[in-house]
PDB file of C-alpha atoms in Angstrom:
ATOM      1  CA  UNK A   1     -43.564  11.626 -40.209  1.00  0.00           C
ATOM      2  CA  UNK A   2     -44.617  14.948 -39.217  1.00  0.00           C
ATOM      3  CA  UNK A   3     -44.947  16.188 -35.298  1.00  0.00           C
ATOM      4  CA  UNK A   4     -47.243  18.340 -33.867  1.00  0.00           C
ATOM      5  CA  UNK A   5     -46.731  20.779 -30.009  1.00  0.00           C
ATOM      6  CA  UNK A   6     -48.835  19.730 -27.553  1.00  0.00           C
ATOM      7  CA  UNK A   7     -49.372  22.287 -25.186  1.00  0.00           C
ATOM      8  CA  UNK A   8     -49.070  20.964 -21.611  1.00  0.00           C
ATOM      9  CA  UNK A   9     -49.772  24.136 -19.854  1.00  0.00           C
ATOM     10  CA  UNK A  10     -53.418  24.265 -21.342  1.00  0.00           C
ATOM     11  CA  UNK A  11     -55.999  22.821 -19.554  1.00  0.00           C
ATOM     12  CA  UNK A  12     -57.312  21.254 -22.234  1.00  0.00           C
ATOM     13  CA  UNK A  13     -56.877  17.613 -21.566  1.00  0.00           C
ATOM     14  CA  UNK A  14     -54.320  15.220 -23.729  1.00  0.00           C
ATOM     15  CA  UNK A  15     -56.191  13.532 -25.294  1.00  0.00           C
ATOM     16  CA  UNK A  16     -58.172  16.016 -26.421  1.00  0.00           C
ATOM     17  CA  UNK A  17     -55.446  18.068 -28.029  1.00  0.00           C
ATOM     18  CA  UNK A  18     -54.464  15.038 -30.219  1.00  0.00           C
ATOM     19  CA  UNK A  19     -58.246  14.394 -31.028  1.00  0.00           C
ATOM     20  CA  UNK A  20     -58.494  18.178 -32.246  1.00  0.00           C
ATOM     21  CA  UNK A  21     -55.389  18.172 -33.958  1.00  0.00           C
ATOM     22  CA  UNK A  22     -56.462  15.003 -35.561  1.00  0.00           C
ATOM     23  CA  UNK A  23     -59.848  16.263 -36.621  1.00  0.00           C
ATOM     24  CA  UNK A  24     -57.942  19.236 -38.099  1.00  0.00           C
ATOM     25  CA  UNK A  25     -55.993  17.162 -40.282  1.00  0.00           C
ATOM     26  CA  UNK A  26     -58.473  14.873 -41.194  1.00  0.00           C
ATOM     27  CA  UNK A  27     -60.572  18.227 -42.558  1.00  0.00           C
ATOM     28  CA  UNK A  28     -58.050  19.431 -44.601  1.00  0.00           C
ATOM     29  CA  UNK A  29     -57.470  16.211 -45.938  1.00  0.00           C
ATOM     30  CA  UNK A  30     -53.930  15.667 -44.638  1.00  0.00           C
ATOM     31  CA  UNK A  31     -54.481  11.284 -44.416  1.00  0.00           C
ATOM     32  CA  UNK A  32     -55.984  10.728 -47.820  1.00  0.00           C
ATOM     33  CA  UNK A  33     -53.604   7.657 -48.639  1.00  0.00           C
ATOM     34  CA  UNK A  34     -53.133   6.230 -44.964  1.00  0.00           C
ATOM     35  CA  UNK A  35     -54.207   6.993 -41.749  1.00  0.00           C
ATOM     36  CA  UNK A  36     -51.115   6.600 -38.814  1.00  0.00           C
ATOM     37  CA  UNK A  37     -51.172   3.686 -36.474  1.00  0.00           C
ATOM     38  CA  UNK A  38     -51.177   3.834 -32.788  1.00  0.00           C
ATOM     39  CA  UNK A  39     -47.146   4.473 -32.043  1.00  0.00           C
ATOM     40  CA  UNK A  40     -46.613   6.570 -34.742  1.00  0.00           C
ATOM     41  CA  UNK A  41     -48.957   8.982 -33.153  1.00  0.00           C
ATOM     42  CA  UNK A  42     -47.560   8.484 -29.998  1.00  0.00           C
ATOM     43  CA  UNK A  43     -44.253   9.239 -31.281  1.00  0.00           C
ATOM     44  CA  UNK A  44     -45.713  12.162 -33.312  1.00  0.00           C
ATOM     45  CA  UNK A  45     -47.072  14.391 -30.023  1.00  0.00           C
ATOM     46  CA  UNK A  46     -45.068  12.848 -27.959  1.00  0.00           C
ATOM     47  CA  UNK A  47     -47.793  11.346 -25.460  1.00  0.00           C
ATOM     48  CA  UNK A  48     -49.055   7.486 -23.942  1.00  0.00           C
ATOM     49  CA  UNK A  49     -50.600   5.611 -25.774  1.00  0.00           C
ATOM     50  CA  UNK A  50     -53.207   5.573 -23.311  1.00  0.00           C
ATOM     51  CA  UNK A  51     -53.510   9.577 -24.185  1.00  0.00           C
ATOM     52  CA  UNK A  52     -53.709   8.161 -27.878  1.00  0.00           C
ATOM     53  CA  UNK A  53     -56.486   5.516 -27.958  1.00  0.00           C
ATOM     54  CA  UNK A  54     -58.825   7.845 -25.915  1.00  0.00           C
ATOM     55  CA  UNK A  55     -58.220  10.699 -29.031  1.00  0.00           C
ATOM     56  CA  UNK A  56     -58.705   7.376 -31.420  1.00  0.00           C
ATOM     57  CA  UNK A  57     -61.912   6.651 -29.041  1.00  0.00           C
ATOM     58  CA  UNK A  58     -63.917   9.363 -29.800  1.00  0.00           C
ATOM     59  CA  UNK A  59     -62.527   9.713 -33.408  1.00  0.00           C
ATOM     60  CA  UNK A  60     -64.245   6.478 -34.131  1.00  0.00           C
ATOM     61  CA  UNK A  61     -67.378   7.159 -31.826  1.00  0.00           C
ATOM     62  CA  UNK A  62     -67.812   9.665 -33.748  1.00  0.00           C
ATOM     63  CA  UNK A  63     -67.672   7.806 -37.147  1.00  0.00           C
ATOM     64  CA  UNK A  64     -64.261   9.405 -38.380  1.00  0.00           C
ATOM     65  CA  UNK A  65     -61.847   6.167 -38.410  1.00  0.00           C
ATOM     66  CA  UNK A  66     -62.380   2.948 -37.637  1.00  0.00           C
ATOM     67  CA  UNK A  67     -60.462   1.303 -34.944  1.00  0.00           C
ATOM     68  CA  UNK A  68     -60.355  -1.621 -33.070  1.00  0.00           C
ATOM     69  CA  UNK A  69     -57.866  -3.689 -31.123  1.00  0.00           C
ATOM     70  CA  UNK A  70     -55.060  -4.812 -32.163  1.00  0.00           C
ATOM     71  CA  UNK A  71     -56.164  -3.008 -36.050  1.00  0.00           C
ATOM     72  CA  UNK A  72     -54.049  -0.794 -37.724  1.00  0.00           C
ATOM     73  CA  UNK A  73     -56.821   2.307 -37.556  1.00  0.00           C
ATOM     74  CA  UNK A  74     -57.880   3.692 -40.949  1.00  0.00           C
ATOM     75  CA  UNK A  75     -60.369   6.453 -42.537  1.00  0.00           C
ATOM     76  CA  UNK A  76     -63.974   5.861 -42.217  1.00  0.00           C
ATOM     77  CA  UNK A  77     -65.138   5.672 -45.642  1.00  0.00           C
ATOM     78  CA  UNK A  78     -69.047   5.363 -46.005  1.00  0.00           C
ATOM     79  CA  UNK A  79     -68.964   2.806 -43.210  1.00  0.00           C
ATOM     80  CA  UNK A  80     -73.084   2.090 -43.108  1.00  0.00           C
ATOM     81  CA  UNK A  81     -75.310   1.071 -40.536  1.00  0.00           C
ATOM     82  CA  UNK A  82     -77.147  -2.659 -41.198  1.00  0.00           C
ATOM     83  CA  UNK A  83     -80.771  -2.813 -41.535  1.00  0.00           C
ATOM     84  CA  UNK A  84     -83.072  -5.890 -40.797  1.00  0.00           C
ATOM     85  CA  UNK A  85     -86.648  -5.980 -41.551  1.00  0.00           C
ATOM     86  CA  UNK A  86     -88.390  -7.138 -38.097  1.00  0.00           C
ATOM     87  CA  UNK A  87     -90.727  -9.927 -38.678  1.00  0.00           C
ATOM     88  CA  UNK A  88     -89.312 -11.850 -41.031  1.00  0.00           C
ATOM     89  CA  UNK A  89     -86.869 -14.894 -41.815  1.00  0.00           C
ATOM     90  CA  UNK A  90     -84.048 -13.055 -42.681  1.00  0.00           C
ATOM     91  CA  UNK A  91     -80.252 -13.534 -43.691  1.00  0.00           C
ATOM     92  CA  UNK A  92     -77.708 -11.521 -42.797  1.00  0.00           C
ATOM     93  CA  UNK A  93     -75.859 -12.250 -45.462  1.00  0.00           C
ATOM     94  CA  UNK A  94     -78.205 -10.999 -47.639  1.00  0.00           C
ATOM     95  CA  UNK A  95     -78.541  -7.866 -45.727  1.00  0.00           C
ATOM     96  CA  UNK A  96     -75.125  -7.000 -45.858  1.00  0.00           C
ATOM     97  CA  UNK A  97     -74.985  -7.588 -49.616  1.00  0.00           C
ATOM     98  CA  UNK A  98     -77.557  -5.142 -50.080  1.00  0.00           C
ATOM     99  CA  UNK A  99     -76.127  -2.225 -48.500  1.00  0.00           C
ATOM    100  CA  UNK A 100     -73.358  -2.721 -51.038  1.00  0.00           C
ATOM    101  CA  UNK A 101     -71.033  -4.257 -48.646  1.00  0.00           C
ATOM    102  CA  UNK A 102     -68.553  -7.109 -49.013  1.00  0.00           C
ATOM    103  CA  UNK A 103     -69.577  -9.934 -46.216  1.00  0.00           C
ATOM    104  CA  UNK A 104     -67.010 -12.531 -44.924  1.00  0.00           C
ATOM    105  CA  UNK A 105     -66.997 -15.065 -41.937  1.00  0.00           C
ATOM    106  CA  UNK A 106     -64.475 -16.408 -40.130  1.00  0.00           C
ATOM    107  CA  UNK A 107     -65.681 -19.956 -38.520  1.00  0.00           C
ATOM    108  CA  UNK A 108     -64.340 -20.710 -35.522  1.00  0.00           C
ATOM    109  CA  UNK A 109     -66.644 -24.248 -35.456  1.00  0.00           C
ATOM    110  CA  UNK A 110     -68.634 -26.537 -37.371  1.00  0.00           C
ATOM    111  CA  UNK A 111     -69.359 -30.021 -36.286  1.00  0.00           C
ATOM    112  CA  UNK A 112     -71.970 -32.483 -35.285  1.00  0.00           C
ATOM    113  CA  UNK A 113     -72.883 -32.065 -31.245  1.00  0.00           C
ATOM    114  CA  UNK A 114     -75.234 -32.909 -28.694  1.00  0.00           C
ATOM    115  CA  UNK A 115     -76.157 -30.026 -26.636  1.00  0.00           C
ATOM    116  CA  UNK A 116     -78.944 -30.420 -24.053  1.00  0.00           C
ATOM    117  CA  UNK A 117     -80.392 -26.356 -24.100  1.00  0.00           C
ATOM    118  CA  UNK A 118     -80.189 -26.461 -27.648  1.00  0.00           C
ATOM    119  CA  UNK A 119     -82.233 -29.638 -28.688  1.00  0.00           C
ATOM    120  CA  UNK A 120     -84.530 -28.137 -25.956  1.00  0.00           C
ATOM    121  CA  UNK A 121     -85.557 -24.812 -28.055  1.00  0.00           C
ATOM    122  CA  UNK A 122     -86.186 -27.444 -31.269  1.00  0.00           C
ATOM    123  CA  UNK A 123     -88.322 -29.590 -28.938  1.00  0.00           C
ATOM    124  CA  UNK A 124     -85.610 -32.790 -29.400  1.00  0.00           C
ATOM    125  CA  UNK A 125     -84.407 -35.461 -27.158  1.00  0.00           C
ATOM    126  CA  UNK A 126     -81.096 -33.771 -25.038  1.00  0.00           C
ATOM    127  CA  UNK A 127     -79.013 -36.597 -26.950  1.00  0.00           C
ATOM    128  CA  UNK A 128     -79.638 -35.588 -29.986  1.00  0.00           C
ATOM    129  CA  UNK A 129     -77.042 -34.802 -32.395  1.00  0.00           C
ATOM    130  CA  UNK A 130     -76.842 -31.580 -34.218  1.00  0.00           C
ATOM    131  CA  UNK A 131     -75.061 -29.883 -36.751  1.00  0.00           C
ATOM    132  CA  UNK A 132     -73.177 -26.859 -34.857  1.00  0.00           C
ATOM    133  CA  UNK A 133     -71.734 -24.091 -36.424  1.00  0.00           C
ATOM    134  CA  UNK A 134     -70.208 -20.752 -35.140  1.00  0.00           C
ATOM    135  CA  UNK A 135     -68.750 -17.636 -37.223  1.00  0.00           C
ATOM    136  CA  UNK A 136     -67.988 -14.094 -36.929  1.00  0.00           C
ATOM    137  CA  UNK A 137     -68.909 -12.309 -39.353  1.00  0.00           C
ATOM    138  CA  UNK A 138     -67.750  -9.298 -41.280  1.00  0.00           C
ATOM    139  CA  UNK A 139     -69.249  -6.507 -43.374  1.00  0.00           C
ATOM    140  CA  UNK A 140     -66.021  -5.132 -45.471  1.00  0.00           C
ATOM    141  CA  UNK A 141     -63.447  -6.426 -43.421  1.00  0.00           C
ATOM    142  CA  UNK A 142     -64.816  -4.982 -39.976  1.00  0.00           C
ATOM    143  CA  UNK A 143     -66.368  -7.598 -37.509  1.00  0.00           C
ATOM    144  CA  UNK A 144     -70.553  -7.100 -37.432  1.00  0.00           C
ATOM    145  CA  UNK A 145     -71.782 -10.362 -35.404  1.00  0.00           C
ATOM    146  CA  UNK A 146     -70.981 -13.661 -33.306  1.00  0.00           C
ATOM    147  CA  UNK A 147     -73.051 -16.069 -34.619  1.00  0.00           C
ATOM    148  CA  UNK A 148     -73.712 -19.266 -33.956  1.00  0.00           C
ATOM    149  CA  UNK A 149     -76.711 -21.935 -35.441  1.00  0.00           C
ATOM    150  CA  UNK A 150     -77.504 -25.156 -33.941  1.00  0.00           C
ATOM    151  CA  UNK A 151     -79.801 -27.976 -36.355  1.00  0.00           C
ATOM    152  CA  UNK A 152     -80.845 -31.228 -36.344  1.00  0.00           C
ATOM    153  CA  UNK A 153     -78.015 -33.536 -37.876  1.00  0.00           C
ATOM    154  CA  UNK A 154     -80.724 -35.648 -40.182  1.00  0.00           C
ATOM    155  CA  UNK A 155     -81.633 -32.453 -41.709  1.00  0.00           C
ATOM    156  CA  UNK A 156     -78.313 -30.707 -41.816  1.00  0.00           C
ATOM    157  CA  UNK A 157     -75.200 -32.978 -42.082  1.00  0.00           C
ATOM    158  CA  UNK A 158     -74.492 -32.638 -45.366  1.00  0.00           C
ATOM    159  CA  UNK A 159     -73.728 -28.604 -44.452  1.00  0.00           C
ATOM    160  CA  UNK A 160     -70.506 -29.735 -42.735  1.00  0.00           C
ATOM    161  CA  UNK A 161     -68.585 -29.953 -46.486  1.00  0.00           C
ATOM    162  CA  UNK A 162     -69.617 -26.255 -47.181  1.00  0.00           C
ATOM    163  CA  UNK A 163     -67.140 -23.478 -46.823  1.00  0.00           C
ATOM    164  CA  UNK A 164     -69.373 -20.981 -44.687  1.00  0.00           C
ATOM    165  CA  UNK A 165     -65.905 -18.058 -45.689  1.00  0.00           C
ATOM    166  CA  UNK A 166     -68.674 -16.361 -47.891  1.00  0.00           C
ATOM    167  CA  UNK A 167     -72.367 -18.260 -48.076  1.00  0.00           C
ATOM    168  CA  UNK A 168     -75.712 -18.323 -45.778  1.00  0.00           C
ATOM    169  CA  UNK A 169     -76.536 -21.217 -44.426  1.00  0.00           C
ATOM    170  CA  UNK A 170     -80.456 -21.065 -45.414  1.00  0.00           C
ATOM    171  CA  UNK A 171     -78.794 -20.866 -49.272  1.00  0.00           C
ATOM    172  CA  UNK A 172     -76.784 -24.111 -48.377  1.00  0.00           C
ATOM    173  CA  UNK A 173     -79.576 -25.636 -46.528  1.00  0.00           C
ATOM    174  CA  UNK A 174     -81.745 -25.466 -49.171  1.00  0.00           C
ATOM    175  CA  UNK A 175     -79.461 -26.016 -52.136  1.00  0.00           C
ATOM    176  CA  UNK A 176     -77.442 -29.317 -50.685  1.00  0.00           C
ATOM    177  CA  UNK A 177     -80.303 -30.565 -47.713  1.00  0.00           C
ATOM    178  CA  UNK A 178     -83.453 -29.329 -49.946  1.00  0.00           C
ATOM    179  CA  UNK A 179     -84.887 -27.959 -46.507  1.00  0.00           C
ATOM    180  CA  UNK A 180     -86.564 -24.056 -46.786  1.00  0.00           C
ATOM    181  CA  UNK A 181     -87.368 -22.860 -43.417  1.00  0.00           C
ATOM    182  CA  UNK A 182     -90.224 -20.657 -43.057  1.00  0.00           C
ATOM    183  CA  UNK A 183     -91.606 -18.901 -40.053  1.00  0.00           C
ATOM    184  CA  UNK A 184     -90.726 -18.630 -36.629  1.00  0.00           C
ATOM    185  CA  UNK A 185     -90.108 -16.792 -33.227  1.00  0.00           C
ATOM    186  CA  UNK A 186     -87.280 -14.340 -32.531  1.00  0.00           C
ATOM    187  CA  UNK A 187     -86.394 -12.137 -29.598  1.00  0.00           C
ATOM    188  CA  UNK A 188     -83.865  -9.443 -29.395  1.00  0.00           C
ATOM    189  CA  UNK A 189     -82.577  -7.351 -26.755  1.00  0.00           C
ATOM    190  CA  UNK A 190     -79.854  -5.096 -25.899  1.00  0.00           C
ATOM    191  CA  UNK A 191     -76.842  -6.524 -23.863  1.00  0.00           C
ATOM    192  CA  UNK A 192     -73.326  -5.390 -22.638  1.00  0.00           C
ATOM    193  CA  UNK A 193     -70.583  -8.155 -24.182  1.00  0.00           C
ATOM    194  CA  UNK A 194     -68.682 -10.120 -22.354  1.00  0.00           C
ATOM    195  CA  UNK A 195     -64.729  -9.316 -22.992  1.00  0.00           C
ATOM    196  CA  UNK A 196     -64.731 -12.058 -25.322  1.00  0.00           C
ATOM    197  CA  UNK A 197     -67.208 -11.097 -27.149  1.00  0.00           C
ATOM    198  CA  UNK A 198     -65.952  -7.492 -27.439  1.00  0.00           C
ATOM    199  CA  UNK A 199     -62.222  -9.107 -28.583  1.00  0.00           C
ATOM    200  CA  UNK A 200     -64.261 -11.117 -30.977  1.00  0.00           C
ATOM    201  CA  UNK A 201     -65.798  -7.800 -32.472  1.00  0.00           C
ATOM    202  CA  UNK A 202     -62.893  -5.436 -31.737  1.00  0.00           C
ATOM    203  CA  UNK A 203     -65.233  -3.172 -29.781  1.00  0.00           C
ATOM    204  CA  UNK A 204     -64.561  -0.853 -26.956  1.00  0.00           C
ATOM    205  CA  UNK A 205     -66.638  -1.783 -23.168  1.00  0.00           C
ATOM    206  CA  UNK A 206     -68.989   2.027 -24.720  1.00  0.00           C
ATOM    207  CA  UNK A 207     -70.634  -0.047 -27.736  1.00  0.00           C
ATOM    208  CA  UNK A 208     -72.944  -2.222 -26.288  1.00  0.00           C
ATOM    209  CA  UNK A 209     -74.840  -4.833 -28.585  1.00  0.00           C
ATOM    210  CA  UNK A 210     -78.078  -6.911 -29.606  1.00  0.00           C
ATOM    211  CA  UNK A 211     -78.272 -10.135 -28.373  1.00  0.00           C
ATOM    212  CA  UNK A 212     -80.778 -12.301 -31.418  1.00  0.00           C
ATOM    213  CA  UNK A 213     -82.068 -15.278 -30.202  1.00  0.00           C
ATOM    214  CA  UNK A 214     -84.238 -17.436 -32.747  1.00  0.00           C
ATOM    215  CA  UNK A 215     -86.338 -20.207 -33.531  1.00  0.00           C
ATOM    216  CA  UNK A 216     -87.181 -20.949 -37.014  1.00  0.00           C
ATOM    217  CA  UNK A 217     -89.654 -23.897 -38.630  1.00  0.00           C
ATOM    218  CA  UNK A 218     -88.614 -26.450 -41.095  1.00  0.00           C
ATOM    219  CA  UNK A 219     -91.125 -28.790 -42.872  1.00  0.00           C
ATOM    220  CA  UNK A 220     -91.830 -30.676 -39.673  1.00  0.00           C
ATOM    221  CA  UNK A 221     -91.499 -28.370 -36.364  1.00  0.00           C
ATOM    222  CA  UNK A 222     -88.666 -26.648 -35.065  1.00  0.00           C
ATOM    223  CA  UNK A 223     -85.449 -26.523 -37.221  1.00  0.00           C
ATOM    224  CA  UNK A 224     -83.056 -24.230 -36.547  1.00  0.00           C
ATOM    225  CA  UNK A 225     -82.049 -22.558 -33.506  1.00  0.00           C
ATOM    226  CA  UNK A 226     -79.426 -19.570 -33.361  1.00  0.00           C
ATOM    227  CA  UNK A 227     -78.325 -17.173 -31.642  1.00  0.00           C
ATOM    228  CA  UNK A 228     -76.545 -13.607 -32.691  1.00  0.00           C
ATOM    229  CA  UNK A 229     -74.772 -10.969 -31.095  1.00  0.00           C
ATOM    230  CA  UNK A 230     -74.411  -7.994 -33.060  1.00  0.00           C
ATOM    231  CA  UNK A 231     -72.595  -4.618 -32.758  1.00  0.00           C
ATOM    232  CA  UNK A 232     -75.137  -1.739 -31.938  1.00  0.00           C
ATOM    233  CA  UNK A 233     -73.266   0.609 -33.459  1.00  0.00           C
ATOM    234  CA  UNK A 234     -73.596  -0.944 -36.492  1.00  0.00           C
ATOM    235  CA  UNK A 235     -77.033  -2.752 -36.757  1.00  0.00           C
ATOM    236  CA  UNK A 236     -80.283  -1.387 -36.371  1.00  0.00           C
ATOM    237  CA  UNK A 237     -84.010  -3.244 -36.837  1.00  0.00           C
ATOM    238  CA  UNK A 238     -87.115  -1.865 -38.859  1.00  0.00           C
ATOM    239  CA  UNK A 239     -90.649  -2.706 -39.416  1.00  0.00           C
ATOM    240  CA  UNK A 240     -93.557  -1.311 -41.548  1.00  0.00           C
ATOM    241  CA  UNK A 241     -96.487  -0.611 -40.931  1.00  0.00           C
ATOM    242  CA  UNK A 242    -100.250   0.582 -41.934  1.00  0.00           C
ATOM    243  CA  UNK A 243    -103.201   2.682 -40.804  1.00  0.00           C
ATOM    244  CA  UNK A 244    -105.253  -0.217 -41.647  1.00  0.00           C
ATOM    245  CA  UNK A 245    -103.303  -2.973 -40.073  1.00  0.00           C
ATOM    246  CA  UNK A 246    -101.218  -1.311 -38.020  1.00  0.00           C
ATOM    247  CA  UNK A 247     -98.595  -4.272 -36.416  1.00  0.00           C
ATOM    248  CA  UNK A 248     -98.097  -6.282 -33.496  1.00  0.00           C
ATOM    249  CA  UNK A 249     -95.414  -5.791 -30.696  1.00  0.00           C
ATOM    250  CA  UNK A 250     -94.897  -8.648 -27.968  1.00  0.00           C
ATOM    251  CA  UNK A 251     -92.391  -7.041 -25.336  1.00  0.00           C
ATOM    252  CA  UNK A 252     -91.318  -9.999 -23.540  1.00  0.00           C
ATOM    253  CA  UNK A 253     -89.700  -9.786 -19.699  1.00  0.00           C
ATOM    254  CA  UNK A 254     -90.757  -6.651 -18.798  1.00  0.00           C
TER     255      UNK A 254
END
């Protein structure tokens, strides 16, 4: 491993030696094969690892490396932002396909449930029973969103027997509960995650994210309700327009 001098009589911060240093390797191409973890850098200038995150901080704030907690950190290579078109029923599976990228979930959940608020935004009794799931999900190995997706049971419960590792659920609901949804409502805002939520999408308290909440129609009413939360730095929301048409924005609360 090599070692670099820090200069401690410089008043030139830590953290921002190592960061320079760091950026200086980077450029001359020094961590082609395998970029060092946390304690070998801390052995390697001889500094905290407090002194070393906060170099590792900006590094990946400024889309260098990618690093999260407890993730060995590694080279950013090509790591793109997602797109969604606003307006329509989209996946973000599909999305994340399309940029090239290889999408994954983890599922922390899937069952049948009654939850009161929920049955409320699909205009259903509070004791009715619906199919729950909740994922996070991943574009090339690096968490993108907390998601989870309430729906009626009747309409949904054969979903339960489908391995949601690497599918959307409008593909499964349509291919195993021959249900298409169509239209709906959908309102998105910015938000500061909770610490679980940051843990969940090894973010620092700087990223802030996009909190999706929507309400999408079946055949007969209200059919799926879900809510997202999705990494700002990595997500972003476009529409199109016309001269002729032109498009219509509803800013709701404020």
């Amino acid at each position: 491993m090599w070692s670099a001098v820090i200069d401690r009589s410089d008043p030139l911060p830590l953290w921002a030696q190592v960061h320079a240093d760091l950026r200086r390797r980077l450029n001359e191409g020094q961590f082609t094969s395998d970029f060092p973890g946390e304690m070998a850098l801390v052995e390697a200038y001889d500094v905290s690892r407090h002194t070393v995150r906060e170099a590792l901080r900006r590094l990946r704030d400024e889309g260098v490396v990618i690093a999260g907690r407890g993730r060995r950190p590694r080279i950013a290579t090509g790591t793109r932002r997602i797109t969604q078109p606003l307006g329509a029923l989209y996946s973000l599976f599909a999305s994340v396909e399309s940029e090239g990228l290889e999408q994954r979930s983890v599922v922390r959940a899937i069952d049948i449930r009654t939850d009161p608020e929920a049955a409320a935004k699909l205009s259903l009794d509070p004791a009715t029973e619906l199919f729950y799931l909740e994922r996070v999900r991943l574009a090339d190995n690096e968490p993108l969103a907390f998601d989870r997706v309430w729906l009626p049971a009747t309409l949904a419960a054969p979903l339960l027997e489908v391995d949601f590792t690497h599918t959307a659920v409008y593909r499964e609901l349509e291919r195993r509960c021959g249900v298409r949804l169509g239209g709906g409502e959908e309102i998105i805002h910015a938000v500061l995650p909770t610490v679980e939520e940051r843990e969940l999408l090894g973010i620092s308290t700087e990223v802030p994210g996009f909190a999706i909440e929507r309400r999408a129609q079946g055949p007969a009413g209200p059919a799926e309700y879900r809510r997202t939360l999705v990494r700002a730095d990595r997500f972003a929301v476009a529409v199109q327009f016309s001269t002729g048409g032109g498009y219509k924005l509803s800013l709701s609360g404020v």
